[in-house]
Amino acid sequence: MSKPSEKNQATAGAAKPAASKKAAPTKKSTPAKKTTPAKKSTPAAKTTAAKKATPAAKTTAAKKTTATKKSTAAKKTAPAAKTTAAKKTTPAKKSTAAKKAAPAKKTTPAQNTPQAKKTAPAKAKPESRAALVRRARRINRELAEVYSYAHPELDFENPFELLVATVLSAQTTDLRVNQTTPRLFAAYPTPEDLAAANPEEVEELIRPTGFFRAKTKSIMGLATALRDNHGGEVPGRVEDLVKLPGVGRKTAFVVLGNAFGVPGITVDTHFGRLVRRWKWTEETDPEKVEAAVADLFPKSEWTMLSHRVIFHGRRICHSRKPACGACPIADLCPSYGEGETDPEKAKKLLKYEMGGLPGQRLKPPPDYPGKAAPPLGAE
């Protein structure tokens, strides 16, 4: 046991001078932080220093090694950092490009995208009640100037003839009815005559109007009701008229307005189509349409308003191809553009007297500007 200790002491005594001599360069190189210790120290010195360094020296070496590792790791991770930086800068470039391309998006009609919905212009405010009344009445005044000759387009000599002609006009034109009724009224001039007629003979006379069997039943039924309940006279009240076979509110108001002078609104297919195009109402039920329009005008205008609107619907504002380019109230119509807007092309769509063609009556009123319609078979 004594021999090893002696050797250890001798080794320790010999090691102290060597360590002090070799430690001197280390102290000198310590202040020189600019130079890397790894470059100036030889491999042998590194090994010896690693073996004989004090704990403090080991800590210093560990710190230097850690720094070296960190710098190495930094060098190795530099490409990754560059890649990361590149990735981070890519969205910025994209956003910059998107900002530059923004004007192009404004011109793209992408109306369904969320962005487009946000930037879409606000809808126009709904028309006020007062504005609607003013616009509707202005349309009526302008139509009155265009169709100063507006009139019922069925030929008749008395209330009975007008009542029968109006029932026959369902699902056909007034022209066809006017061409058919002369022979019918020549054979059966009164309600009593028609009530006692042979149904087959009546069917043959009114065949050109279509649905002749159903219409025969209606006109013979109303003739019988007039004979039995009203003394052969057409009643002058809507409540009594609508109780007659084949007579509804439309027919009743045609008779009351044109044979008795009682104001009424006639809601036929033309009238209903136009008032919806003009946004006077959105209703489709005839009675609701009648009530809505009646609320916009004084009662004294109801009958002539009906004639003007129906005239306009038959001549210009057609169902399938409205002649918008020839319409006198285009600036007041919210549906302008549904039809032909070119003035020259629109003129070719005009009908009856406005298109240089005969009207619907064989016996038109004296102020009618067009030609009389030809009799049946002479067209």
PDB file of N, CA, C and O in Angstrom, residues 71 181 342:
ATOM      1  N   SER A  71     -22.770  26.850 -32.502  1.00  0.00           N
ATOM      2  CA  SER A  71     -22.458  27.496 -33.778  1.00  0.00           C
ATOM      3  C   SER A  71     -22.561  26.505 -34.916  1.00  0.00           C
ATOM      4  O   SER A  71     -23.017  26.819 -35.998  1.00  0.00           O
ATOM      5  N   THR A 181    -121.483  36.601 -82.522  1.00  0.00           N
ATOM      6  CA  THR A 181    -122.751  37.006 -81.901  1.00  0.00           C
ATOM      7  C   THR A 181    -123.802  37.567 -82.872  1.00  0.00           C
ATOM      8  O   THR A 181    -125.005  37.483 -82.548  1.00  0.00           O
ATOM      9  N   ASP A 342     -85.278  47.708 -78.689  1.00  0.00           N
ATOM     10  CA  ASP A 342     -84.920  48.444 -79.896  1.00  0.00           C
ATOM     11  C   ASP A 342     -86.196  49.038 -80.503  1.00  0.00           C
ATOM     12  O   ASP A 342     -87.150  48.306 -80.797  1.00  0.00           O
TER      13      ASP A 342
END
